[in-house]
PDB file of C-alpha atoms in Angstrom:
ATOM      1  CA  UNK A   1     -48.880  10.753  33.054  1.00  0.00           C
ATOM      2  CA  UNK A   2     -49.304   9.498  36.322  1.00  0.00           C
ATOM      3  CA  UNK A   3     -46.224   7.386  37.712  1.00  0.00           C
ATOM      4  CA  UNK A   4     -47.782   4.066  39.706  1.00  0.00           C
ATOM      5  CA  UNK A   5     -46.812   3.882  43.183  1.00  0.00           C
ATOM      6  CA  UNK A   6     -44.838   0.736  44.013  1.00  0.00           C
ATOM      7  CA  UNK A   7     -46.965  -1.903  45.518  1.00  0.00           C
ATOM      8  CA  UNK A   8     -45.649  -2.131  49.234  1.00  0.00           C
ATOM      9  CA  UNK A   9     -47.259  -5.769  49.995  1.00  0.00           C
ATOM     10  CA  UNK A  10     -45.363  -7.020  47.145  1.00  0.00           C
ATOM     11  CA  UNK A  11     -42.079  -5.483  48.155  1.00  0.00           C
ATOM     12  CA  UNK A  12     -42.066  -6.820  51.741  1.00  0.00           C
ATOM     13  CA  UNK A  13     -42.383 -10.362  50.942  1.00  0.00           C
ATOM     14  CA  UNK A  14     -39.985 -10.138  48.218  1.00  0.00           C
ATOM     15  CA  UNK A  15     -37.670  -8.894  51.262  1.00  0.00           C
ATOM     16  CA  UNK A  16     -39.295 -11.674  53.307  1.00  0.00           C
ATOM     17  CA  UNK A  17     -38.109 -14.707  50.631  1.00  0.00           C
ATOM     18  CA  UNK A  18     -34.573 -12.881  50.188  1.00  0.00           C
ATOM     19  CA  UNK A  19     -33.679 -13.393  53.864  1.00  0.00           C
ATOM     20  CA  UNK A  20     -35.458 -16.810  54.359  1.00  0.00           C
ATOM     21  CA  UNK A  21     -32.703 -18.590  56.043  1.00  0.00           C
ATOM     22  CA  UNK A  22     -31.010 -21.711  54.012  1.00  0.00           C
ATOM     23  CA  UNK A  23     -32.097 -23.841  56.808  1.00  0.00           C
ATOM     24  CA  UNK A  24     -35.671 -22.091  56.516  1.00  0.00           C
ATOM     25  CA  UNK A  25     -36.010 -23.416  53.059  1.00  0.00           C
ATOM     26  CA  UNK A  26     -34.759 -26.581  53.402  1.00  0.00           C
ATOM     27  CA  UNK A  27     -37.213 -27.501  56.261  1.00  0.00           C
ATOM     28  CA  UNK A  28     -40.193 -26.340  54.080  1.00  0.00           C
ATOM     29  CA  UNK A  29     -38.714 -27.992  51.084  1.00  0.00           C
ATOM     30  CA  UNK A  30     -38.506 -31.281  53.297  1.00  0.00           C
ATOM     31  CA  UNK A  31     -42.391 -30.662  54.506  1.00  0.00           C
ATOM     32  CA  UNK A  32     -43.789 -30.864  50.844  1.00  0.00           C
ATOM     33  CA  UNK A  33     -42.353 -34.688  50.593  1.00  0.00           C
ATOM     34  CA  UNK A  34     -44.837 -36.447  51.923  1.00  0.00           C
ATOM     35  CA  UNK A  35     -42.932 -39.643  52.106  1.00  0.00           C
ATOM     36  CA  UNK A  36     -40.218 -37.909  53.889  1.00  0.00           C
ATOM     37  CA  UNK A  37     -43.008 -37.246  56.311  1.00  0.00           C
ATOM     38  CA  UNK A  38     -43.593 -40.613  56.406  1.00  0.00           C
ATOM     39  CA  UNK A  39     -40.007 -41.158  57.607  1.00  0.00           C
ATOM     40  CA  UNK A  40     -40.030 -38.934  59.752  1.00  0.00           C
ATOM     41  CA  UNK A  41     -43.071 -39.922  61.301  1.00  0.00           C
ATOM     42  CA  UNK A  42     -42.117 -43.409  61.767  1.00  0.00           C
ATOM     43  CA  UNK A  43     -38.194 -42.462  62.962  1.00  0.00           C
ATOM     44  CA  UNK A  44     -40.184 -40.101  65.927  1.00  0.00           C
ATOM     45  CA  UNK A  45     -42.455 -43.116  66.589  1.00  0.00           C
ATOM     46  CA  UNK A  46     -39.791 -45.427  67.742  1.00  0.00           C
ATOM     47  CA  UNK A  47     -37.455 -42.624  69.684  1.00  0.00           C
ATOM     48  CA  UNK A  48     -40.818 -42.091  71.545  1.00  0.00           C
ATOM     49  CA  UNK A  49     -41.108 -45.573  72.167  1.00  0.00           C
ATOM     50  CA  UNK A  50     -37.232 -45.849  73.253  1.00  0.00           C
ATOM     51  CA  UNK A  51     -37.937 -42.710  75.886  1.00  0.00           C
ATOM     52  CA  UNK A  52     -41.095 -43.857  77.279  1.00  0.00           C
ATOM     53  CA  UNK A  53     -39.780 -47.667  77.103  1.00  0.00           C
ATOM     54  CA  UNK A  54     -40.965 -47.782  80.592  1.00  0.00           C
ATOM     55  CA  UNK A  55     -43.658 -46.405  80.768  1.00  0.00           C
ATOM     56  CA  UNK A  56     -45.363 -48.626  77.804  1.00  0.00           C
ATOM     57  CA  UNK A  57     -44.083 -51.666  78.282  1.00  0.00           C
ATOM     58  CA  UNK A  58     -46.820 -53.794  79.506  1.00  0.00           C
ATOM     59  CA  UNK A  59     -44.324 -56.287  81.282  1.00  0.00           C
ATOM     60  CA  UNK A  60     -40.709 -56.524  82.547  1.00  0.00           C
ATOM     61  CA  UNK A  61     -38.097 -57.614  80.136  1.00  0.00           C
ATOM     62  CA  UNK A  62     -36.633 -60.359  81.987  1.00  0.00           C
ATOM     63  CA  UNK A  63     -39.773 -61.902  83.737  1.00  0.00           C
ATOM     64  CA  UNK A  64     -40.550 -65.424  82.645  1.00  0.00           C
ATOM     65  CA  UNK A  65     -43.025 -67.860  82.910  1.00  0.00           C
ATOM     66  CA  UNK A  66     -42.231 -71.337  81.318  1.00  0.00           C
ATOM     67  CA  UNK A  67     -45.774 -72.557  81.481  1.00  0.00           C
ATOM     68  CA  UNK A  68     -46.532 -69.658  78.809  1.00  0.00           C
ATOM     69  CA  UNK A  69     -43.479 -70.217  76.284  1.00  0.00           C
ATOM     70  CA  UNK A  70     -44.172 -69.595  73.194  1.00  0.00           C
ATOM     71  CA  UNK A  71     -47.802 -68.707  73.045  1.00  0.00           C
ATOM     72  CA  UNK A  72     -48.479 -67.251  70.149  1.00  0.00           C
ATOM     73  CA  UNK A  73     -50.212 -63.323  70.196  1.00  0.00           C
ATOM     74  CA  UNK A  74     -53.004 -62.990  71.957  1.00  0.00           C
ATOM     75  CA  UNK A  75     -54.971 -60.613  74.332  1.00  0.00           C
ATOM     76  CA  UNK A  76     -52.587 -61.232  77.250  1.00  0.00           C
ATOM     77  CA  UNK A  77     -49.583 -60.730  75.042  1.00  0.00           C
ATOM     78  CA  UNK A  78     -50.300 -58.883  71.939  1.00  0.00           C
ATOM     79  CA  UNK A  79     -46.717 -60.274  70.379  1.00  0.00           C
ATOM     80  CA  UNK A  80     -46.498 -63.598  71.581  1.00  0.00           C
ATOM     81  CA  UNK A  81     -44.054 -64.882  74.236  1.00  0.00           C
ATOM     82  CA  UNK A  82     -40.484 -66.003  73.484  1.00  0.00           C
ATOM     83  CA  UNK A  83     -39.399 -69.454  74.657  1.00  0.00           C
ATOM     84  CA  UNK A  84     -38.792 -68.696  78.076  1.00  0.00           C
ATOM     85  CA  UNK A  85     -42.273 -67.043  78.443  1.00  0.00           C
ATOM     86  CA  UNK A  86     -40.973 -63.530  78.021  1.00  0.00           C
ATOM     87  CA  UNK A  87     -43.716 -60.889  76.469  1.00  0.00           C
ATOM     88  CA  UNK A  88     -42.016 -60.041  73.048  1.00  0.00           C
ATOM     89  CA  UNK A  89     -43.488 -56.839  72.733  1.00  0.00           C
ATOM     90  CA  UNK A  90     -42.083 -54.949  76.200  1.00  0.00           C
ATOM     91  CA  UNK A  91     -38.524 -56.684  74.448  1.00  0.00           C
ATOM     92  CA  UNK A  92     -39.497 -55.328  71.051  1.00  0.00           C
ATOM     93  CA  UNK A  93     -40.135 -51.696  73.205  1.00  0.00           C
ATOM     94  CA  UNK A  94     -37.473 -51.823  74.986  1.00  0.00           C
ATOM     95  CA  UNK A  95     -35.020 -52.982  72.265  1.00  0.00           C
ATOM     96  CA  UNK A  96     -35.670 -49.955  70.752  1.00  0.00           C
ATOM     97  CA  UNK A  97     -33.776 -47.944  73.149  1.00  0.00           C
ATOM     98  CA  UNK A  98     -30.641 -50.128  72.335  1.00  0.00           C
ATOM     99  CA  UNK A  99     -30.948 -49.956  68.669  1.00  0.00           C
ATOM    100  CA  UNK A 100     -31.144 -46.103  68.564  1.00  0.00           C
ATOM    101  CA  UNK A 101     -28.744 -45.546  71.080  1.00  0.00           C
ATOM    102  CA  UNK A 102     -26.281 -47.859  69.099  1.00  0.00           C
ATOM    103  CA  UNK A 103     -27.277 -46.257  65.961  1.00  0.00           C
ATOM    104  CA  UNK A 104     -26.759 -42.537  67.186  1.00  0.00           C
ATOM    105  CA  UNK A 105     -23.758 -42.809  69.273  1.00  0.00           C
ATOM    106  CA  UNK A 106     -21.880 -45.135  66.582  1.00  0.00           C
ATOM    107  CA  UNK A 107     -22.869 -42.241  63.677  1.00  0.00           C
ATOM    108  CA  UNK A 108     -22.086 -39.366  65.912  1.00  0.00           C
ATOM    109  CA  UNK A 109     -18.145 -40.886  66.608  1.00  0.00           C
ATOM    110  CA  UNK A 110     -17.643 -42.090  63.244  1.00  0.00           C
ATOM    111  CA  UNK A 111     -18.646 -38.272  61.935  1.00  0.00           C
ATOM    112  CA  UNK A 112     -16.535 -36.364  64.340  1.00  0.00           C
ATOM    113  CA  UNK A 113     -13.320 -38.564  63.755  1.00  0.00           C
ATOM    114  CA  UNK A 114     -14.313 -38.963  59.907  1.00  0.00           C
ATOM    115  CA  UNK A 115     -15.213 -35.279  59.550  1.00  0.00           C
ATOM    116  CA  UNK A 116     -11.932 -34.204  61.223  1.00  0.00           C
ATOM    117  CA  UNK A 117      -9.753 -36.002  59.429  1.00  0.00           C
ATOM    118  CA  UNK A 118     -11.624 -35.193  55.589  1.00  0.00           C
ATOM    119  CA  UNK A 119     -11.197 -31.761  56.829  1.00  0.00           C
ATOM    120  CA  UNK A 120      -7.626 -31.859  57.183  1.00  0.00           C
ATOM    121  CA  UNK A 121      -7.101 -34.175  54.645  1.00  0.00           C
ATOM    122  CA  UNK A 122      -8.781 -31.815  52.219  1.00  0.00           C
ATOM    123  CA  UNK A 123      -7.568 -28.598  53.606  1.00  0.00           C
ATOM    124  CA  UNK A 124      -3.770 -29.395  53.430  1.00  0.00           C
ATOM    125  CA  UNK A 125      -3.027 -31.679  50.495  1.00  0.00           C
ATOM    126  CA  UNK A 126      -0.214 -32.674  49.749  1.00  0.00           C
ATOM    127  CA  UNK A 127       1.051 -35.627  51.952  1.00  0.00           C
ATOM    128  CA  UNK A 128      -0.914 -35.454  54.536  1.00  0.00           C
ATOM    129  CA  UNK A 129      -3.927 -35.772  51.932  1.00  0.00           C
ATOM    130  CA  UNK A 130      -2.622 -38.960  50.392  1.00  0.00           C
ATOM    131  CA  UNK A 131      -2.104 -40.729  53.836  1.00  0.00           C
ATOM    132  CA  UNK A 132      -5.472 -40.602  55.041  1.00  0.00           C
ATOM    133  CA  UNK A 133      -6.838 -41.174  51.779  1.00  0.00           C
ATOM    134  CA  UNK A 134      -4.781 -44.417  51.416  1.00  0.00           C
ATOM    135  CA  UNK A 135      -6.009 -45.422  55.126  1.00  0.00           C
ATOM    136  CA  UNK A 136      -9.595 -44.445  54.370  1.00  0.00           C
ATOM    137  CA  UNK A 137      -9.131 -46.764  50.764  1.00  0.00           C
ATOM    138  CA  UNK A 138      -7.607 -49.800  52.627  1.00  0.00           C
ATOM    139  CA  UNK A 139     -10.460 -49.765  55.277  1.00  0.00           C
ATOM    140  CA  UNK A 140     -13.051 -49.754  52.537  1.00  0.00           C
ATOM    141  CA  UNK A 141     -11.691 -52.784  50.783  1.00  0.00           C
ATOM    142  CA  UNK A 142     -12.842 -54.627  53.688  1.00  0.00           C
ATOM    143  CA  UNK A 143     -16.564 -55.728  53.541  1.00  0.00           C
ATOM    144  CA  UNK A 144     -18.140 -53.196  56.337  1.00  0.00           C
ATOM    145  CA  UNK A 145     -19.610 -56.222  57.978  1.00  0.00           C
ATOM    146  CA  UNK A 146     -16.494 -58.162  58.136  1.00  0.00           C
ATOM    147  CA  UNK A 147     -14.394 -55.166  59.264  1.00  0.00           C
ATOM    148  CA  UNK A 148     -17.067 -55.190  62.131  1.00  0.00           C
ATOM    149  CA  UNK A 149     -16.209 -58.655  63.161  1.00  0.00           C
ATOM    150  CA  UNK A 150     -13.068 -58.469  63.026  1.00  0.00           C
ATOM    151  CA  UNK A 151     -12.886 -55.607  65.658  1.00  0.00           C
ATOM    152  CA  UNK A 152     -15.198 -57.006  67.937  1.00  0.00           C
ATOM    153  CA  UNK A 153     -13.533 -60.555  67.691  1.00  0.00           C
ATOM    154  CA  UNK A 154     -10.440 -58.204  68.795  1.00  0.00           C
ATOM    155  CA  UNK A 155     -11.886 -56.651  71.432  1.00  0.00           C
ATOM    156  CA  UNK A 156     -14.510 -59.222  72.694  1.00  0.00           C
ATOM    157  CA  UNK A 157     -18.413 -59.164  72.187  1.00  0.00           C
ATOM    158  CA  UNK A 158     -20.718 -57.116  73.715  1.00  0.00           C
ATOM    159  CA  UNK A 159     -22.561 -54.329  73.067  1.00  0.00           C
ATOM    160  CA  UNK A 160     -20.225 -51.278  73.520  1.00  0.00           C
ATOM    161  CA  UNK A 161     -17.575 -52.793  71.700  1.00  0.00           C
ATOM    162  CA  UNK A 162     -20.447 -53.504  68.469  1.00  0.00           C
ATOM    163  CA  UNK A 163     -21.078 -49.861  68.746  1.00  0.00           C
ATOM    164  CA  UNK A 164     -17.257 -48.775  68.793  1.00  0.00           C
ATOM    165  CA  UNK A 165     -17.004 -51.134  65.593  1.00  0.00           C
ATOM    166  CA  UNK A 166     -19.502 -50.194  63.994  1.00  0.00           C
ATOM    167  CA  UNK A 167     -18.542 -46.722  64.267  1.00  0.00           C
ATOM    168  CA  UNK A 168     -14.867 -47.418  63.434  1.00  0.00           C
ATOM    169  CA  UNK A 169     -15.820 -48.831  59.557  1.00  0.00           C
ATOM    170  CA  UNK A 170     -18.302 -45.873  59.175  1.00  0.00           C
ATOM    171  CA  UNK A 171     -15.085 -43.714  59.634  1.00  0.00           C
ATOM    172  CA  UNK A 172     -14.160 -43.913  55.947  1.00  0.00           C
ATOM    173  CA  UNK A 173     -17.342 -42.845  54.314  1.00  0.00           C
ATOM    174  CA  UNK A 174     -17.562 -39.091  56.075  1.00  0.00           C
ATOM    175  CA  UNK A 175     -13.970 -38.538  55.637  1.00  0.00           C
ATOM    176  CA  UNK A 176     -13.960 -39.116  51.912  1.00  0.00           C
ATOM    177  CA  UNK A 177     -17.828 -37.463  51.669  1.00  0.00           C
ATOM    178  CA  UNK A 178     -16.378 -34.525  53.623  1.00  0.00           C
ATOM    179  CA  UNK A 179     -12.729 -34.238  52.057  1.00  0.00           C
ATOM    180  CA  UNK A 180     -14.618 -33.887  48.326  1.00  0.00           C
ATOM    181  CA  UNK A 181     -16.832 -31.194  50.097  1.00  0.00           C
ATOM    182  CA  UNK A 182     -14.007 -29.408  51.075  1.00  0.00           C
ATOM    183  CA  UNK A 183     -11.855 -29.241  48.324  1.00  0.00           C
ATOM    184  CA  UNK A 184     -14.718 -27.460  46.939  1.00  0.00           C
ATOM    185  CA  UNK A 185     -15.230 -24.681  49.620  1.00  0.00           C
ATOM    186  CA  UNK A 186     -11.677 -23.716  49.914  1.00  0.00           C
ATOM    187  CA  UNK A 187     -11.430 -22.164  46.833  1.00  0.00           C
ATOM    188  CA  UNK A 188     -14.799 -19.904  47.247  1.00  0.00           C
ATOM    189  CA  UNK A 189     -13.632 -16.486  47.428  1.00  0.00           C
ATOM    190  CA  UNK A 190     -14.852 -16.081  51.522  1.00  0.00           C
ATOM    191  CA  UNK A 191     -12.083 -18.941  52.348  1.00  0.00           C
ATOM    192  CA  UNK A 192      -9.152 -16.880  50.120  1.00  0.00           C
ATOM    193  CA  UNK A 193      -9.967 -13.394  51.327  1.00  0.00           C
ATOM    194  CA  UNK A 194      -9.677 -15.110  55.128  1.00  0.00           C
ATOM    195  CA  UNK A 195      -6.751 -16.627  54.556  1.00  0.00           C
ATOM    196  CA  UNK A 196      -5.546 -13.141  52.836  1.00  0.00           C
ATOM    197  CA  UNK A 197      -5.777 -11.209  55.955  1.00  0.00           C
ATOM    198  CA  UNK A 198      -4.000 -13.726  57.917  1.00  0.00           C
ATOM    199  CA  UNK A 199      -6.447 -15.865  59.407  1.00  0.00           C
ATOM    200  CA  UNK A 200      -5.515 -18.807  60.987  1.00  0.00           C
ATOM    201  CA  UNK A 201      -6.152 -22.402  59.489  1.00  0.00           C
ATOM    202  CA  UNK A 202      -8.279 -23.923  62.517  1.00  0.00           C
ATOM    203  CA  UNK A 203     -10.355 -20.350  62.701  1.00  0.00           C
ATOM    204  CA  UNK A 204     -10.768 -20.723  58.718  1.00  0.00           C
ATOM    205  CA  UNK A 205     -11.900 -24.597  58.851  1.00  0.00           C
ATOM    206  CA  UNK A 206     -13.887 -24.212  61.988  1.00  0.00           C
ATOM    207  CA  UNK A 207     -15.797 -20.917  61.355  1.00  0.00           C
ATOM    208  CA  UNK A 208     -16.163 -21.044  57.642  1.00  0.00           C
ATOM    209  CA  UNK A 209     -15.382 -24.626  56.254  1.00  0.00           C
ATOM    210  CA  UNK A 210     -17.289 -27.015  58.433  1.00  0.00           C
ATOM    211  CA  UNK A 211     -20.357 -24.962  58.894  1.00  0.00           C
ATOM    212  CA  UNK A 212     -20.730 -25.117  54.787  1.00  0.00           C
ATOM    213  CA  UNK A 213     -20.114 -28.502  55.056  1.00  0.00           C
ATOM    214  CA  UNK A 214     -22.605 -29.602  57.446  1.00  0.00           C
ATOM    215  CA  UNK A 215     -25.543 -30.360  54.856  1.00  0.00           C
ATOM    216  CA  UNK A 216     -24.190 -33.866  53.440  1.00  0.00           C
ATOM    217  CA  UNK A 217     -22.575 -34.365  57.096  1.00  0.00           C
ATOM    218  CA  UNK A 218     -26.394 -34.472  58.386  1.00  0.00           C
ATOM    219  CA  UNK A 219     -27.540 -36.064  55.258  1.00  0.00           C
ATOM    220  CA  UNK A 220     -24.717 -38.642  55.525  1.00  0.00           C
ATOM    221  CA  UNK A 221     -25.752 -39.181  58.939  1.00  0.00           C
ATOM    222  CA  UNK A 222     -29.235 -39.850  58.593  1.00  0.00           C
ATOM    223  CA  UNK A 223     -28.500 -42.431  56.389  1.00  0.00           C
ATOM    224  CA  UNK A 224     -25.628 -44.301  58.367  1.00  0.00           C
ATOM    225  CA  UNK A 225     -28.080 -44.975  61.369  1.00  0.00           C
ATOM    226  CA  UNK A 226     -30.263 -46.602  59.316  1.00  0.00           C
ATOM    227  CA  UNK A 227     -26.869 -48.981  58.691  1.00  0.00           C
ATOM    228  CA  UNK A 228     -25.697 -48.953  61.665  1.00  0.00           C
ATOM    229  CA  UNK A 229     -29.038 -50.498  63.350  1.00  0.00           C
ATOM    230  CA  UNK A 230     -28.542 -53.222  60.860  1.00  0.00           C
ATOM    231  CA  UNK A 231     -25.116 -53.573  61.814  1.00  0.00           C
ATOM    232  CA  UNK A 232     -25.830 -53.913  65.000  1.00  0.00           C
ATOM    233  CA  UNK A 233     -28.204 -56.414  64.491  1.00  0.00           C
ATOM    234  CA  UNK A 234     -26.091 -58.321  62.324  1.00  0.00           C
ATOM    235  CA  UNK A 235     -23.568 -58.664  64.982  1.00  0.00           C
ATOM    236  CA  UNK A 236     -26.188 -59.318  67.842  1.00  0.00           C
ATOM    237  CA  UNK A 237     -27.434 -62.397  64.938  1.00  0.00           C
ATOM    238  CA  UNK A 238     -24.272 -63.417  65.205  1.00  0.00           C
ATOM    239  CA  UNK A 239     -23.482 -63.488  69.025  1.00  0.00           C
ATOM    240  CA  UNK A 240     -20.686 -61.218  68.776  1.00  0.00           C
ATOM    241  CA  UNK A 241     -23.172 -57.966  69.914  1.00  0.00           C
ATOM    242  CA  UNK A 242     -25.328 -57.494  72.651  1.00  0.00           C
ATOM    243  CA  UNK A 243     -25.510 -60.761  74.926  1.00  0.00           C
ATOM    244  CA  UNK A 244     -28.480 -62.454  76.740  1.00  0.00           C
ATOM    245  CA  UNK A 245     -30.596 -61.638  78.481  1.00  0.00           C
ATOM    246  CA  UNK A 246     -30.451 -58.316  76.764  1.00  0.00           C
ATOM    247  CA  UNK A 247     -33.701 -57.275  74.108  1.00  0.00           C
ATOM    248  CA  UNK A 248     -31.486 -56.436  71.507  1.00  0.00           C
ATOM    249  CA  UNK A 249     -33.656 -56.854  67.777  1.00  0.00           C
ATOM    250  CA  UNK A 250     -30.811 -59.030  66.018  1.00  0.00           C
ATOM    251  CA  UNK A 251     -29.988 -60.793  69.345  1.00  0.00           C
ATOM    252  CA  UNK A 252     -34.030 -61.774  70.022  1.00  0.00           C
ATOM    253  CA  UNK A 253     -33.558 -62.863  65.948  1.00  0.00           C
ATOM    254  CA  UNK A 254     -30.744 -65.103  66.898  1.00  0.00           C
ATOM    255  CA  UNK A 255     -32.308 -66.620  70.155  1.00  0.00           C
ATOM    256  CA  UNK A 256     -35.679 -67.604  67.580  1.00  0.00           C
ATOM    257  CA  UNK A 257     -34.164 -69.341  65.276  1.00  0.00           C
ATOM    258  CA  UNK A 258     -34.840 -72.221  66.546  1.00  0.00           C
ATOM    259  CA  UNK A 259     -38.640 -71.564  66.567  1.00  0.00           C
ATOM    260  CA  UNK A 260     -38.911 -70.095  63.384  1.00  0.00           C
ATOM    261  CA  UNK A 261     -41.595 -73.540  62.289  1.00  0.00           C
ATOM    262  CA  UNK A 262     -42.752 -74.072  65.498  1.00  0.00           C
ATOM    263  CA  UNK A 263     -43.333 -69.812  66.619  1.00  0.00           C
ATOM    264  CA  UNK A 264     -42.655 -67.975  63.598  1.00  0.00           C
ATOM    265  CA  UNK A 265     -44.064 -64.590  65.610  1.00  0.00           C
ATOM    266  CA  UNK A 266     -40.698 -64.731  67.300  1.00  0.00           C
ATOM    267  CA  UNK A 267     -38.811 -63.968  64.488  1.00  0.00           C
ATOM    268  CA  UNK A 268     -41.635 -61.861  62.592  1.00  0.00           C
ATOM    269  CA  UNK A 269     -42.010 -58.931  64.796  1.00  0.00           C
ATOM    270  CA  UNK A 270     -38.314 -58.290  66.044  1.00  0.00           C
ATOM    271  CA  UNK A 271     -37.452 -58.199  62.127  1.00  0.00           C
ATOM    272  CA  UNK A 272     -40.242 -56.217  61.254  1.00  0.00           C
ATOM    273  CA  UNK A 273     -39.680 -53.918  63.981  1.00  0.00           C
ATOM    274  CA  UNK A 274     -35.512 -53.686  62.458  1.00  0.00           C
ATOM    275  CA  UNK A 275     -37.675 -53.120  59.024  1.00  0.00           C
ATOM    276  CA  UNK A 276     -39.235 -50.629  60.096  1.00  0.00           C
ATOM    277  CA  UNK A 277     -37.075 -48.688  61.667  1.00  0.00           C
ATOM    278  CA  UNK A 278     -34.020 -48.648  58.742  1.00  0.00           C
ATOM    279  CA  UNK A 279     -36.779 -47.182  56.531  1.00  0.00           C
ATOM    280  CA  UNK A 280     -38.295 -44.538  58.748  1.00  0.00           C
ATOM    281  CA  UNK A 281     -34.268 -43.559  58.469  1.00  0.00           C
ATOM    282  CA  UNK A 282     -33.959 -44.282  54.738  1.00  0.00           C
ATOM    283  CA  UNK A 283     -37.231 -42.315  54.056  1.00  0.00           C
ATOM    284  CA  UNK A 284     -36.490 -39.310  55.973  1.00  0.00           C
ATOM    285  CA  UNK A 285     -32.828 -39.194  55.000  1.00  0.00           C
ATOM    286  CA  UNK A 286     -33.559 -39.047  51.144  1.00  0.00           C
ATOM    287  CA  UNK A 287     -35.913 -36.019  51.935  1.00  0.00           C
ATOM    288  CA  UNK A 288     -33.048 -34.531  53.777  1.00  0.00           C
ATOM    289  CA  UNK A 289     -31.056 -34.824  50.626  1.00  0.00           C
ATOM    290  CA  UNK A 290     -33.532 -32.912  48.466  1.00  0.00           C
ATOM    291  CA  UNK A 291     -33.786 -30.377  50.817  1.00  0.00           C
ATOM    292  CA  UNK A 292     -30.471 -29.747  51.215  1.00  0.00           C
ATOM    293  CA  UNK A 293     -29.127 -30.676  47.684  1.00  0.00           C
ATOM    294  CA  UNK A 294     -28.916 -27.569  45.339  1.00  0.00           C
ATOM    295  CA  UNK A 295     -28.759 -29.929  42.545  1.00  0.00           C
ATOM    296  CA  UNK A 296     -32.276 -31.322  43.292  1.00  0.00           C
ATOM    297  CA  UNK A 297     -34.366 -28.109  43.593  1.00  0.00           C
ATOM    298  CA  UNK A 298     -35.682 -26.450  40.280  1.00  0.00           C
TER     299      UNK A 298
END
């Protein structure tokens, strides 16, 4: 009886799908959410609006014309004006270059000091675990927001020092995210035949530890921008952020609420545009997490 020869097409793109990269999978995992698309979609809307600021912007930010204030939208201005005849939608444009900018730089400091010290903390136990888990547990019975204030009242509003708060009180939720992540790597067997022929501890966390742990790090970071813009507008709202004449979203908030009867617009689009923006971030950040969750694929 005839043996059936092995059906080559079949075998190559079972060798195909056994080397798709993690990375690889996760990306077309994230592709078949379509409202992680949407996220997506609406996250890459505003950074193109923050790097072409410029360019679209139909006006200046700071050019005003009193005998204009507060005209509602129309064909001149397609936003309205604020009440010192500024066009709302080149501050709107342009305020998106501040909100990101806070966002991402504020996430990207409070991962690299929370990630280093959830690394250690996790790593080495023992004392030097329960110190920076006690600091990371007094810091987080502070309301976030609060904790916020309090720096900047410290170190005096404006807009850096928002963004160094706001990354400070993010601290706390990648070192404990991380610290649980790594208690669970070190004791794969990769991590105990390392440290079996002698490797050293920053080669071992560096070149096998972090790199496994990078999945909720990016997940955890999609996330925290979405909070941090809001944090940042919070403390713009409250005059302890960005200052005038700056288009910062929660400072143009604060500067309209004066006007909310008499030019609602002014407050409309500056907190739709904040809307918007936290759940382009939301969206796309919960399709990271079922991409990159093991626990959510079947």
């Amino acid at each position: 009886m005839a043996e059936l020869a092995p059906n080559t097409g079949d075998v190559k793109q079972n060798v195909q799908e056994e080397t798709i990269s993690p990375w690889r999978e996760a990306w077309r995992s994230f592709r078949k959410n379509k409202i992680a698309l949407v996220g997506l979609g609406i996250v890459l809307f505003f950074i193109i609006i923050a790097l072409f600021a410029p360019v679209i912007a139909p006006q200046g930010i700071n050019e005003q014309d009193l005998s204009k204030r507060l005209q509602a939208p129309s064909g001149e201005h397609w936003l309205g004006t604020d009440d010192f005849g500024r066009d709302i939608l080149s501050r709107i444009i342009h305020g998106a270059r501040i909100s990101l900018w806070v966002g991402f730089f504020a996430v990207v400091g409070s991962a690299a000091v929370g990630s280093l010290l959830g690394i250690v903390a996790g790593y080495y136990g023992r004392w030097v675990d329960t110190i920076i888990s006690r600091i990371f547990d007094i810091m987080l019975a502070f309301p976030s927001i609060l904790l916020a204030i309090a720096v900047v009242a410290a170190l005096g509003p404006s807009l850096r020092n928002a963004l160094i708060a706001i990354a400070i009180i993010n601290v706390p939720n990648f070192g404990r995210l991380i610290r649980s992540r790594v208690l669970s790597v070190k004791q794969e067997e990769y991590v105990m035949a390392a440290k079996a022929i002698g490797m050293k501890d920053k080669r071992i966390l560096f070149s096998h530890i972090l790199p496994n742990s990078m999945a909720p790090i990016i997940v955890q970071g999609t996330l925290a921008i979405a909070t941090a813009i809001i944090e940042a507008a919070a403390l713009g709202f409250l005059g302890l952020g960005a200052q005038a004449p700056t288009p910062e979203w929660g400072k143009m908030l604060s500067d309209a609420r004066s006007f909310l009867l008499q030019a609602p617009w002014t407050m409309i689009f500056p907190g739709l545009a904040i809307m918007l923006t936290v759940l382009g971030f939301n969206l796309m950040g919960d399709g990271l997490r079922d991409a990159l969750d093991p626990k959510m694929k079947n």
